[in-house]
């Protein structure tokens, strides 16, 4: 187990979407969080989502860089999409090494206003019931608890009542579901006997089902939680074989062994033990029973809830505006001193809203359990005994197995075919057609983005003709011009293959999609809500186009009055350096610049939160608890290099607030980019001896449109259903307040604010607030 916990910790994902239901043509905005156990994962740098239609055909494959174990992204629903939902499958490269049942899967509702009346009001329900003996198998000669779960064809729970009978049709016990189609009963199991259940579902249909076959004599385990302890009881058949007289028990959580014991039942048929759980983190505890030869024979999971998993931000309403295009101001305050990474969505308060699974229920429960759990957030709604009893039924009726005990006992480890993502994008490839390249042979690359920005790389070829550059970050596609240093003729003879180092779209463009609860017709109440939401659909397909027109007009307006900083930014900044949240300094036209000894003395006190300390001839930087990355002409540099750059050679400085995705590691401390003066841009014209190829990077990302009606109160009708979306709300000890500002649309009378996030200690938060 130590080997597993040290080298094979598995990741789990939660995604915060900006809302619960979308219309065709809209953008799905999302923020993904990745953890391993109860801590943030540092295994991955890249995040992937495959988007499927409701029939399982692949619509899109999107990729995003990760920052602080999280990633932002978006997906544009096709304007002519006709399905009732879109299925999102999310993962990291590391997760593909393990059971695919633990990949993140989510069905996202898509409303079809024009077809809503054509949907059937009711469909014939087909109910199935499954029985789950506690410990795993039906064992003869012991009293055993059996749980059950009844669902319809879409996986949603169904109420049932029934009777348990033996092979002689004698009544053994009666049963009924007590919560979400789940319940349990206990009875003495006779070896060799068969048992059936006659039951009736809530639709009035009668059924008969067989219980699992009764195995030969053996042993089983029962678990119960009591006062900070997990009590386990081992029971064996009187005539069990010799290997069922002495038992080994192991309990583990998050792939860490927290308890082990050996129990001798040579002279008795049952025994018990206690596992202290009051000091454990909240999560799933797995207890496995082995025979004397360490062969696993029974297994049970329980949920330990020590209520230690939250951190609590405060939401302060500074200015509330519920009238047409009113301004709203909200402060998010985190008193905790740990670094916090959150996302916030503000939507119309009347939208259809699904809060059945939150970051808390996903990371602590649903992400560690196989199969669909109905309304997992309910199990974190309170500490009532009934809630805990219902949660234990979930533990009895859902699988948990992130590794195979037989493999562990035989010292077998998982076959790792997908390495950890320790880098962001890569420019890597191989050259075909050149044998035995000469020593120190270089391939010269020019990376040109769609915005005509350029980056130059000079990479050595290995003896086998391969080359590699790590730590590159770019979005959409770039054009790579290449030429072999010293011999341009090689370009015409060689074939160069480029790769970006990312996981590519699935080879199969189809995936089997499990029956979805979203395939069911909306309830009467939800149908009324969806009908009222049509006001947001009316202008939906036009909104992005209108926004593009407005943005274009704004760009045209600004182009007439461009400042010196705008001109410098256009001249010097490229790629990721040309965007982002940055403070700009026009050094050329600043009369105080020449009096500064270096760029750090120039910036001293000019950027709120940026700490620059000069002591003992050394300069240290700090911002929001991290260290800013530094660049000289967009190439990574160090503090000494920037200190030695004369201010007379500096033209322009950009200081990027955290996070800055152009930096290695996600730029958690922001970045300082210094540009030296130049006469003109570098020009490059492809010609003889120069080839090029296109290479895809991360999926293109557009910023969320947040209008400012203070500047332009009039304009086209505003029916935005998502009024504000920010995937990165970051706080720490020095800066524990985040200010957000947005404007209402033309129609919303109440607003819903949802905040989710995680801090550096692995604590989670979920806040839902209705403003009216």
XYZ file of C-alpha atoms in Angstrom:
772
model
C 0.000 0.000 0.000
C 2.880 2.376 0.705
C 4.050 1.891 -2.858
C 0.588 2.814 -4.122
C 0.208 5.903 -1.948
C 3.661 7.186 -2.893
C 3.605 6.488 -6.628
C 0.067 5.757 -7.793
C -2.207 8.287 -6.128
C -5.208 8.795 -8.371
C -6.803 12.078 -9.303
C -10.440 13.126 -9.205
C -12.224 16.040 -10.812
C -15.020 18.476 -10.116
C -16.256 21.000 -12.664
C -18.110 24.199 -11.784
C -20.319 25.193 -14.728
C -21.725 28.698 -14.925
C -25.311 27.352 -14.931
C -27.360 24.157 -15.125
C -29.245 24.448 -18.415
C -28.186 25.909 -21.746
C -29.723 26.739 -25.074
C -28.254 25.721 -28.408
C -25.745 28.277 -29.613
C -24.721 29.280 -26.080
C -21.287 29.033 -24.493
C -20.705 26.618 -21.614
C -18.217 28.249 -19.240
C -16.461 25.992 -16.745
C -13.782 25.797 -14.065
C -12.229 22.405 -13.264
C -10.641 21.435 -9.941
C -8.308 18.426 -9.653
C -7.409 16.695 -6.388
C -5.706 13.485 -5.272
C -7.082 12.241 -1.985
C -7.769 15.271 0.203
C -5.085 17.469 -1.337
C -4.569 19.451 -4.508
C -2.977 17.343 -7.207
C 0.408 18.295 -8.593
C 0.476 15.404 -11.066
C -0.964 17.209 -14.076
C -0.408 20.377 -16.078
C -2.988 19.772 -18.819
C -6.740 19.202 -18.672
C -8.968 17.548 -21.266
C -12.699 17.424 -21.959
C -14.404 15.313 -24.621
C -17.854 16.632 -25.549
C -20.364 14.098 -26.895
C -23.931 14.394 -28.136
C -26.630 12.338 -26.431
C -26.059 9.468 -28.863
C -22.352 9.249 -28.051
C -20.843 10.945 -31.119
C -17.846 13.152 -30.389
C -18.574 16.844 -30.874
C -15.305 18.363 -29.694
C -12.076 17.707 -27.787
C -10.882 20.677 -25.734
C -7.630 21.203 -23.854
C -6.659 23.721 -21.181
C -3.524 24.488 -19.160
C -3.781 23.959 -15.410
C -2.975 26.529 -12.747
C -2.932 25.669 -9.029
C -4.566 22.287 -9.780
C -7.388 23.903 -11.731
C -8.249 24.884 -15.278
C -10.703 27.143 -17.040
C -12.402 26.430 -20.330
C -15.437 26.821 -22.532
C -17.443 24.982 -25.152
C -19.765 26.519 -27.730
C -22.908 24.450 -28.260
C -23.641 24.160 -31.997
C -26.454 26.454 -33.090
C -28.261 23.571 -34.791
C -27.845 21.087 -31.950
C -31.020 19.004 -31.497
C -30.177 16.822 -28.486
C -31.618 17.125 -24.989
C -28.225 17.033 -23.326
C -24.496 17.134 -24.001
C -22.194 14.677 -22.266
C -18.857 15.929 -20.933
C -16.067 13.442 -20.126
C -13.143 15.121 -18.379
C -9.753 13.712 -17.405
C -6.035 14.225 -17.116
C -3.410 12.130 -18.841
C -2.514 10.458 -15.526
C -6.121 9.342 -14.934
C -6.067 7.279 -18.132
C -3.790 4.744 -16.398
C -6.560 3.606 -14.082
C -10.177 2.492 -14.057
C -12.081 4.684 -16.531
C -15.137 4.498 -14.257
C -13.451 7.237 -12.196
C -13.162 9.712 -15.064
C -15.429 12.718 -14.646
C -18.733 12.319 -16.493
C -21.528 14.870 -16.592
C -24.705 15.274 -18.620
C -25.515 18.933 -19.285
C -29.105 19.822 -20.094
C -29.793 21.598 -23.388
C -33.252 23.082 -23.744
C -34.999 22.800 -27.070
C -37.751 25.449 -26.863
C -39.224 24.747 -30.285
C -39.613 21.040 -29.574
C -40.580 21.075 -25.913
C -44.281 20.511 -26.630
C -43.492 17.624 -28.936
C -41.838 15.616 -26.159
C -43.862 12.862 -24.561
C -45.558 13.901 -21.346
C -44.838 10.501 -19.820
C -42.923 7.419 -20.879
C -43.327 3.842 -19.794
C -41.050 3.302 -16.818
C -38.982 0.142 -16.608
C -37.817 -0.566 -13.056
C -34.935 -2.826 -12.098
C -33.711 -3.816 -8.644
C -30.242 -4.935 -7.597
C -29.257 -6.628 -4.349
C -25.933 -6.083 -2.563
C -24.934 -8.468 0.251
C -22.842 -6.645 2.842
C -19.235 -7.691 2.370
C -19.746 -8.671 -1.270
C -21.078 -12.251 -1.375
C -23.962 -14.270 0.035
C -22.387 -16.600 2.586
C -24.204 -19.620 3.970
C -24.399 -20.225 7.685
C -24.331 -16.583 8.842
C -26.791 -13.756 9.407
C -26.268 -11.267 6.641
C -27.482 -7.795 5.762
C -28.529 -7.247 2.138
C -29.066 -3.781 0.690
C -30.985 -3.017 -2.490
C -31.293 -0.233 -5.049
C -34.275 0.215 -7.389
C -33.988 2.496 -10.436
C -35.752 3.127 -13.715
C -34.190 2.893 -17.159
C -32.617 6.339 -16.732
C -30.912 5.482 -13.449
C -33.193 7.592 -11.244
C -34.524 6.008 -8.022
C -37.888 4.272 -7.737
C -39.817 3.458 -4.547
C -40.487 -0.253 -4.018
C -42.031 -2.615 -1.478
C -41.624 -6.377 -1.452
C -41.317 -9.712 0.292
C -38.342 -12.057 0.631
C -39.081 -15.748 0.106
C -37.121 -19.014 0.106
C -37.272 -21.874 -2.389
C -40.424 -23.207 -0.681
C -42.145 -19.860 -1.228
C -42.108 -19.257 2.519
C -42.045 -15.630 3.685
C -38.702 -14.730 5.245
C -39.085 -10.964 5.618
C -40.692 -7.924 4.040
C -38.847 -4.849 2.818
C -39.420 -1.363 1.435
C -37.194 1.427 0.181
C -36.559 4.185 2.705
C -34.594 6.693 0.603
C -34.060 7.173 -3.136
C -34.935 3.589 -4.026
C -32.585 2.154 -1.387
C -33.207 -0.008 1.664
C -31.912 -3.125 3.408
C -32.936 -6.211 5.347
C -31.115 -8.876 7.387
C -31.758 -12.629 7.606
C -30.026 -15.912 8.345
C -28.679 -17.417 5.114
C -28.881 -21.207 4.772
C -26.186 -22.849 2.679
C -27.481 -24.101 -0.642
C -30.801 -22.256 -0.319
C -32.132 -19.918 -3.018
C -34.017 -16.715 -2.284
C -36.336 -14.581 -4.374
C -37.959 -11.187 -3.907
C -41.516 -10.424 -5.014
C -41.869 -6.656 -5.214
C -44.009 -3.821 -6.548
C -42.675 -0.494 -7.819
C -44.242 2.945 -7.363
C -45.854 2.689 -10.816
C -47.855 -0.366 -9.694
C -45.900 -2.942 -11.707
C -45.199 -6.320 -10.046
C -41.834 -8.038 -10.351
C -39.956 -11.107 -9.161
C -36.162 -11.096 -8.828
C -33.562 -13.565 -7.603
C -31.119 -12.655 -4.881
C -27.440 -13.429 -5.519
C -26.650 -17.132 -5.295
C -25.660 -18.420 -1.874
C -22.046 -19.493 -1.847
C -20.427 -22.226 0.148
C -19.419 -21.769 3.769
C -17.132 -18.827 4.353
C -16.976 -15.507 6.193
C -18.277 -11.981 5.887
C -17.914 -8.595 7.557
C -20.391 -6.052 8.923
C -19.605 -2.421 9.748
C -21.227 0.188 11.953
C -20.097 3.685 12.967
C -20.445 4.761 16.576
C -18.947 7.693 18.536
C -15.877 8.335 16.411
C -15.208 4.658 15.771
C -15.996 2.152 13.059
C -17.027 -1.165 14.602
C -16.486 -4.234 12.432
C -17.911 -7.698 13.102
C -16.512 -10.778 11.381
C -18.786 -13.805 11.101
C -17.866 -17.201 9.706
C -19.777 -20.366 8.968
C -19.464 -23.110 11.574
C -18.233 -25.535 8.910
C -15.866 -23.078 7.209
C -12.554 -24.381 5.904
C -9.306 -24.037 7.843
C -8.263 -20.866 6.056
C -11.371 -19.156 7.534
C -10.256 -19.455 11.162
C -7.674 -16.668 11.340
C -8.385 -13.373 9.557
C -6.427 -10.280 8.579
C -8.161 -6.926 8.397
C -6.883 -3.790 6.692
C -8.562 -0.375 6.649
C -7.352 2.375 4.360
C -8.356 5.819 3.193
C -7.014 7.661 0.149
C -4.706 4.704 -0.554
C -3.095 5.063 2.893
C -3.310 2.200 5.417
C -4.683 3.533 8.690
C -5.472 0.273 10.525
C -4.562 -3.416 10.435
C -5.310 -6.342 12.741
C -5.382 -10.137 12.970
C -8.334 -11.897 14.573
C -8.367 -15.539 15.628
C -11.784 -17.216 15.298
C -10.572 -20.774 15.757
C -12.807 -21.283 18.796
C -15.692 -18.937 17.968
C -17.825 -18.073 14.951
C -17.624 -14.301 15.291
C -15.356 -11.538 16.498
C -15.165 -7.766 16.387
C -12.790 -4.838 16.410
C -12.742 -1.039 16.544
C -11.137 1.367 14.081
C -10.600 4.887 15.501
C -11.903 7.380 12.931
C -12.344 10.646 14.824
C -8.917 11.926 13.683
C -9.294 10.895 10.049
C -10.094 13.348 7.255
C -13.623 13.254 5.898
C -13.972 10.666 3.159
C -14.459 7.023 2.274
C -12.913 4.354 4.496
C -12.484 0.909 2.961
C -12.207 -2.164 5.176
C -11.050 -5.421 3.577
C -11.153 -8.859 5.176
C -8.504 -11.450 4.220
C -8.166 -15.094 5.137
C -5.018 -16.446 6.772
C -3.305 -16.589 3.338
C -4.063 -12.926 2.580
C -6.698 -13.793 -0.007
C -9.390 -11.050 0.052
C -12.804 -12.513 0.908
C -14.997 -9.560 1.907
C -14.982 -5.811 1.622
C -17.057 -2.901 2.899
C -16.853 0.876 2.648
C -18.186 3.471 5.062
C -18.207 7.240 4.955
C -16.369 9.031 7.747
C -17.638 12.573 8.235
C -15.660 14.616 10.746
C -16.941 17.924 9.309
C -13.405 19.152 8.704
C -13.614 19.774 4.982
C -14.880 23.362 4.661
C -13.513 26.852 4.553
C -16.068 29.648 4.729
C -15.721 32.805 2.616
C -17.996 35.734 3.447
C -20.080 37.318 0.691
C -20.662 41.031 1.290
C -23.134 42.892 -0.908
C -21.631 46.352 -1.390
C -24.125 47.556 -3.984
C -27.275 45.691 -5.082
C -28.966 46.603 -8.355
C -31.980 44.588 -9.494
C -33.409 47.121 -11.913
C -32.633 47.267 -15.609
C -28.845 47.481 -16.172
C -28.165 48.392 -12.548
C -24.639 48.003 -11.204
C -23.804 45.364 -8.587
C -20.727 45.217 -6.366
C -19.825 42.209 -4.235
C -16.841 41.512 -1.992
C -15.691 37.940 -1.340
C -13.725 37.828 1.906
C -11.672 34.817 3.048
C -10.441 35.150 6.616
C -8.437 31.934 6.310
C -4.752 32.716 5.712
C -4.312 29.871 3.203
C -4.183 30.512 -0.513
C -7.710 30.089 -1.927
C -8.703 29.393 -5.515
C -12.385 29.944 -6.313
C -14.814 30.469 -9.170
C -18.000 32.545 -9.116
C -21.074 32.570 -11.333
C -23.953 35.045 -11.168
C -27.076 34.075 -13.101
C -30.726 35.009 -13.263
C -32.344 33.797 -10.051
C -35.263 32.197 -11.871
C -33.233 29.866 -14.073
C -33.648 26.136 -13.717
C -30.948 25.320 -11.176
C -29.445 21.941 -10.322
C -27.533 21.883 -7.027
C -27.649 18.112 -6.630
C -23.876 17.734 -6.918
C -21.412 20.314 -5.629
C -17.650 20.496 -5.283
C -18.064 19.057 -1.767
C -20.206 16.061 -2.711
C -18.141 15.380 -5.849
C -14.702 15.500 -4.233
C -15.663 13.647 -1.069
C -18.241 11.174 -2.353
C -19.272 10.937 -6.018
C -15.691 11.162 -7.305
C -14.685 8.104 -5.264
C -17.719 5.911 -6.009
C -18.548 3.930 -9.102
C -21.938 4.444 -10.659
C -24.579 7.166 -10.552
C -25.510 8.642 -7.174
C -28.795 10.491 -7.089
C -28.540 13.915 -5.422
C -25.177 13.384 -3.667
C -25.260 16.907 -2.180
C -28.107 15.767 0.104
C -25.668 13.685 2.135
C -23.847 16.865 3.187
C -27.008 18.800 4.029
C -26.815 18.122 7.764
C -25.743 15.779 10.536
C -29.114 14.196 11.282
C -29.038 10.453 11.964
C -31.394 9.856 9.048
C -28.983 11.512 6.623
C -26.126 9.348 7.891
C -28.269 6.206 7.613
C -29.170 7.089 4.053
C -25.502 7.707 3.244
C -24.614 4.267 4.565
C -27.097 2.789 2.088
C -25.135 4.531 -0.664
C -21.987 2.865 0.667
C -23.722 -0.531 0.568
C -25.114 -0.165 -2.951
C -22.235 1.454 -4.864
C -18.828 0.094 -5.739
C -15.457 1.454 -4.632
C -12.304 -0.088 -5.993
C -9.382 2.012 -7.124
C -6.971 -0.909 -7.060
C -6.909 -4.703 -7.069
C -5.908 -6.491 -3.857
C -4.787 -9.614 -5.694
C -2.291 -7.540 -7.653
C -1.034 -5.863 -4.477
C -0.554 -9.183 -2.679
C 1.425 -10.447 -5.695
C 3.521 -7.227 -5.750
C 2.044 -6.181 -9.091
C 1.798 -2.470 -9.821
C -0.411 -0.696 -12.363
C 0.882 -0.580 -15.910
C 1.681 3.096 -16.468
C 1.219 3.949 -20.125
C 0.368 7.627 -19.583
C 3.071 9.662 -17.872
C 2.417 12.493 -15.461
C 2.020 15.851 -17.186
C 5.018 17.657 -15.759
C 5.061 20.202 -18.586
C 2.632 22.336 -20.491
C 2.758 22.320 -24.288
C 5.817 20.983 -26.036
C 7.268 21.505 -29.474
C 8.601 18.099 -30.226
C 9.113 16.077 -33.353
C 11.332 14.012 -35.532
C 13.032 14.482 -38.855
C 12.750 11.831 -41.566
C 15.060 11.811 -44.546
C 18.278 12.888 -42.833
C 20.532 10.080 -41.682
C 23.212 10.707 -39.111
C 22.770 14.460 -38.673
C 26.038 16.211 -38.094
C 27.007 17.080 -34.507
C 25.406 20.256 -33.179
C 22.941 20.363 -36.066
C 20.169 22.834 -35.253
C 16.670 23.183 -36.590
C 15.525 26.808 -36.541
C 11.844 27.383 -35.823
C 9.668 30.451 -36.017
C 6.307 30.084 -34.304
C 3.760 32.478 -35.776
C 0.365 32.929 -34.153
C -2.857 34.026 -35.798
C -2.180 37.512 -34.471
C 1.130 37.478 -36.410
C 3.127 37.278 -33.167
C 6.395 35.401 -33.552
C 8.680 33.390 -31.335
C 12.090 32.031 -32.363
C 13.507 28.649 -31.269
C 16.826 27.023 -32.131
C 16.695 23.345 -31.209
C 19.456 20.735 -31.456
C 18.773 17.520 -33.357
C 19.588 14.274 -31.606
C 21.472 11.479 -33.313
C 18.109 9.914 -34.168
C 16.715 13.124 -35.610
C 14.434 14.151 -32.730
C 14.070 17.566 -31.102
C 12.179 18.918 -28.091
C 11.286 22.230 -26.459
C 9.241 22.114 -23.254
C 7.257 24.811 -21.501
C 5.622 26.416 -24.543
C 2.160 27.933 -24.126
C -0.117 29.028 -26.933
C -3.785 28.843 -27.861
C -5.577 27.866 -31.050
C -3.144 27.035 -33.882
C 0.240 28.372 -34.875
C 2.210 28.165 -38.083
C 5.695 26.737 -37.594
C 8.317 27.774 -40.147
C 11.411 25.622 -40.026
C 14.863 25.640 -41.553
C 18.019 23.630 -40.876
C 20.874 25.753 -39.646
C 23.812 25.839 -42.034
C 22.202 23.940 -44.911
C 18.900 25.208 -46.273
C 18.827 22.364 -48.823
C 18.063 19.892 -46.043
C 14.612 21.427 -45.740
C 13.691 20.236 -49.223
C 14.943 16.691 -48.576
C 13.585 16.170 -45.063
C 10.129 15.517 -43.667
C 9.533 17.112 -40.278
C 6.764 15.870 -37.997
C 5.614 18.170 -35.182
C 3.653 17.256 -32.034
C 2.410 19.352 -29.119
C 2.695 16.730 -26.368
C -1.034 16.773 -25.544
C -3.473 13.874 -25.432
C -5.218 13.818 -28.782
C -8.940 13.419 -29.406
C -10.225 9.864 -28.898
C -9.445 7.566 -31.805
C -13.087 6.508 -31.774
C -15.486 9.357 -32.406
C -18.171 7.481 -30.495
C -18.559 6.634 -26.828
C -21.245 4.548 -25.186
C -23.254 7.006 -23.093
C -25.070 5.578 -20.081
C -28.833 6.177 -19.962
C -29.254 9.693 -18.626
C -31.811 11.056 -16.180
C -31.872 14.089 -18.476
C -33.569 11.914 -21.120
C -36.680 11.987 -18.964
C -39.287 14.691 -19.597
C -39.079 17.642 -17.228
C -41.345 17.575 -14.228
C -44.392 19.888 -14.448
C -42.702 22.388 -12.125
C -39.416 22.371 -14.057
C -41.327 22.621 -17.342
C -42.916 25.855 -16.150
C -39.488 27.195 -15.185
C -38.039 26.214 -18.564
C -40.972 27.892 -20.304
C -40.382 31.112 -18.371
C -36.681 30.936 -19.263
C -37.499 31.343 -22.958
C -37.107 35.075 -22.570
C -33.353 34.434 -22.422
C -33.495 32.233 -25.512
C -35.139 34.782 -27.786
C -31.958 36.706 -28.499
C -29.537 33.946 -27.628
C -28.326 33.091 -31.113
C -27.790 36.767 -31.869
C -25.994 37.618 -28.654
C -22.500 36.497 -29.565
C -22.801 38.152 -32.954
C -24.067 41.373 -31.391
C -21.276 41.243 -28.839
C -18.788 40.842 -31.673
C -20.233 43.905 -33.403
C -20.110 45.928 -30.205
C -16.555 44.830 -29.524
C -15.549 45.678 -33.086
C -17.046 49.139 -32.736
C -15.202 49.616 -29.467
C -11.947 48.560 -31.113
C -12.548 51.000 -33.963
C -13.260 53.770 -31.486
C -10.152 53.026 -29.491
C -8.006 52.874 -32.589
C -8.607 56.569 -33.163
C -7.372 57.492 -29.705
C -4.716 54.882 -29.012
C -2.440 55.782 -26.157
C 1.335 55.457 -26.237
C 0.975 52.331 -24.079
C -1.402 50.772 -26.615
C 1.084 51.449 -29.407
C 3.944 49.961 -27.386
C 1.886 46.900 -26.502
C 1.015 46.325 -30.136
C 4.654 46.741 -31.116
C 6.308 44.610 -28.428
C 3.863 42.156 -26.804
C 2.927 38.925 -28.556
C 0.939 35.773 -27.842
C -0.054 35.388 -24.205
C 1.955 38.502 -23.376
C -0.404 40.577 -25.544
C -3.410 39.777 -23.338
C -4.090 39.201 -19.680
C -4.632 41.384 -16.648
C -1.565 43.636 -16.654
C -0.282 47.026 -15.502
C 1.608 48.819 -18.274
C 4.539 51.225 -18.042
C 5.649 53.407 -20.951
C 9.303 53.786 -20.000
C 10.214 55.715 -23.169
C 7.942 58.621 -22.262
C 8.399 58.496 -18.476
C 10.851 61.231 -17.379
C 11.417 59.462 -14.035
C 12.644 56.262 -15.660
C 16.156 57.503 -16.363
C 16.685 58.279 -12.679
C 16.043 54.660 -11.697
C 19.040 52.396 -11.257
C 17.213 49.350 -12.619
C 13.753 48.109 -13.486
C 13.049 46.953 -9.921
C 13.783 50.326 -8.365
C 11.585 51.808 -11.095
C 8.672 49.516 -10.167
C 9.103 49.968 -6.385
C 5.764 51.119 -4.958
C 4.077 51.385 -8.350
C 2.186 48.057 -8.279
C -0.211 47.346 -5.424
C 0.650 44.059 -3.688
C 3.983 43.545 -5.463
C 6.717 43.325 -2.837
C 10.253 44.241 -4.017
C 12.945 43.913 -1.374
C 16.578 44.947 -1.862
C 18.889 43.642 0.841
C 22.570 42.786 0.797
C 22.848 43.420 -2.902
C 20.078 40.933 -3.666
C 16.549 41.577 -4.948
C 13.640 39.345 -3.970
C 10.103 39.481 -5.329
C 6.783 38.415 -3.813
C 3.152 38.759 -4.879
C 0.161 37.059 -3.267
C 2.432 34.561 -1.579
C 4.176 33.574 -4.810
C 7.270 34.683 -6.690
C 6.641 36.532 -9.961
C 8.221 35.093 -13.077
C 10.481 37.507 -14.961
C 10.958 37.830 -18.703
C 13.241 39.858 -20.940
C 11.809 40.318 -24.423
C 9.384 37.487 -23.562
C 12.179 35.011 -22.869
C 12.512 33.584 -19.335
C 15.164 35.459 -17.355
C 16.273 35.848 -13.761
C 16.390 38.794 -11.379
C 20.108 39.411 -11.921
C 19.642 39.609 -15.688
C 16.939 42.271 -15.329
C 18.973 44.204 -12.745
C 21.879 44.401 -15.181
C 19.667 45.770 -17.985
C 20.133 49.530 -18.285
C 16.956 51.576 -18.044
C 18.096 53.485 -21.123
C 17.647 50.255 -23.066
C 14.141 49.562 -21.691
C 11.131 50.652 -23.754
C 8.172 48.994 -22.094
C 7.275 47.005 -18.947
C 4.176 44.879 -18.309
C 3.390 43.534 -14.833
C 0.833 40.702 -14.999
C -1.393 40.055 -12.003
C -1.580 36.388 -10.909
C -2.168 34.037 -12.578
C -0.130 34.496 -15.748
C -0.460 31.459 -18.012
C 2.543 32.395 -20.113
C 4.839 31.397 -17.242
C 6.050 27.907 -16.427
C 3.963 26.479 -13.595
C 0.972 28.685 -14.327
C 2.389 31.964 -13.029
C 0.851 31.821 -9.570
C 2.960 34.801 -8.520
C 2.227 36.842 -11.625
C 4.949 38.010 -13.994
C 7.145 40.986 -14.931
C 7.917 41.300 -18.629
C 10.567 43.827 -19.710
C 11.007 44.877 -23.334
C 14.184 46.458 -24.702
C 14.044 49.133 -27.355
C 14.039 48.183 -31.016
C 13.715 50.057 -34.268
C 11.156 47.859 -35.947
C 9.527 44.463 -35.781
C 11.380 41.429 -37.021
C 10.189 40.558 -40.486
C 10.244 37.103 -41.898
C 9.208 36.126 -45.401
C 9.051 32.425 -46.235
C 11.093 31.515 -49.265
C 13.403 28.892 -50.683
C 14.666 26.375 -48.200
C 11.950 27.143 -45.656
C 9.032 24.869 -44.820
C 6.063 25.269 -42.507
C 3.364 23.271 -40.778
C 0.346 24.046 -38.621
C 0.302 22.891 -35.007
C -2.636 23.026 -32.599
C -2.206 24.360 -29.069
C -4.661 24.735 -26.216
C -8.273 25.326 -27.171
C -8.961 28.952 -28.000
C -10.372 30.874 -25.051
C -12.457 34.016 -25.287
C -12.976 36.248 -22.281
C -16.443 36.367 -20.730
C -18.340 39.414 -21.981
C -19.076 41.768 -19.082
C -20.651 45.018 -20.334
C -20.057 48.340 -18.606
C -23.287 50.320 -18.734
C -21.715 53.250 -16.910
C -19.990 54.114 -20.183
C -22.798 53.122 -22.568
C -26.193 52.661 -20.837
C -28.102 52.234 -24.106
C -27.691 49.552 -26.731
C -29.180 46.294 -27.938
C -31.609 44.343 -25.706
C -29.725 42.554 -22.929
C -31.114 39.122 -22.047
C -27.926 37.543 -20.708
C -28.811 34.681 -18.363
C -25.249 34.518 -16.984
C -24.437 38.003 -15.763
C -20.970 37.371 -14.371
C -18.447 34.561 -14.624
C -14.957 34.557 -13.170
C -13.061 31.255 -13.047
C -10.185 32.618 -10.964
C -10.970 34.368 -7.702
C -7.682 34.170 -5.782
C -7.050 35.215 -2.191
C -4.302 34.761 0.360
C -3.168 36.160 3.697
C -1.955 39.445 2.206
C -4.908 39.931 -0.134
C -7.962 38.243 1.328
C -10.688 40.301 -0.376
C -11.765 39.949 -3.994
C -13.969 42.657 -5.501
C -16.365 41.801 -8.305
C -18.531 44.199 -10.268
C -21.159 43.534 -12.921
C -24.350 44.950 -14.393
C -27.842 43.491 -14.438
C -29.566 42.702 -17.732
C -32.912 44.112 -18.852
C -35.187 41.476 -17.290
C -33.794 39.782 -14.147
C -35.468 40.667 -10.839
C -33.441 38.319 -8.657
C -29.923 36.957 -8.992
C -28.256 33.720 -7.938
C -24.601 33.779 -6.836
C -22.729 30.471 -6.673
C -19.150 30.272 -5.414
C -17.079 27.095 -5.368
C -13.430 26.584 -4.601
C -10.594 24.937 -2.736
C -7.739 26.251 -0.628
C -4.120 25.173 -0.316
C -5.015 22.849 2.590
C -7.531 20.938 0.496
C -10.545 22.497 2.230
C -13.599 23.058 0.043
C -16.265 25.724 -0.193
C -19.677 26.000 -1.794
C -21.878 29.065 -1.320
C -25.217 29.633 -3.005
C -26.910 32.967 -2.366
C -30.108 34.407 -3.823
C -30.224 38.192 -4.167
C -33.728 39.669 -4.342
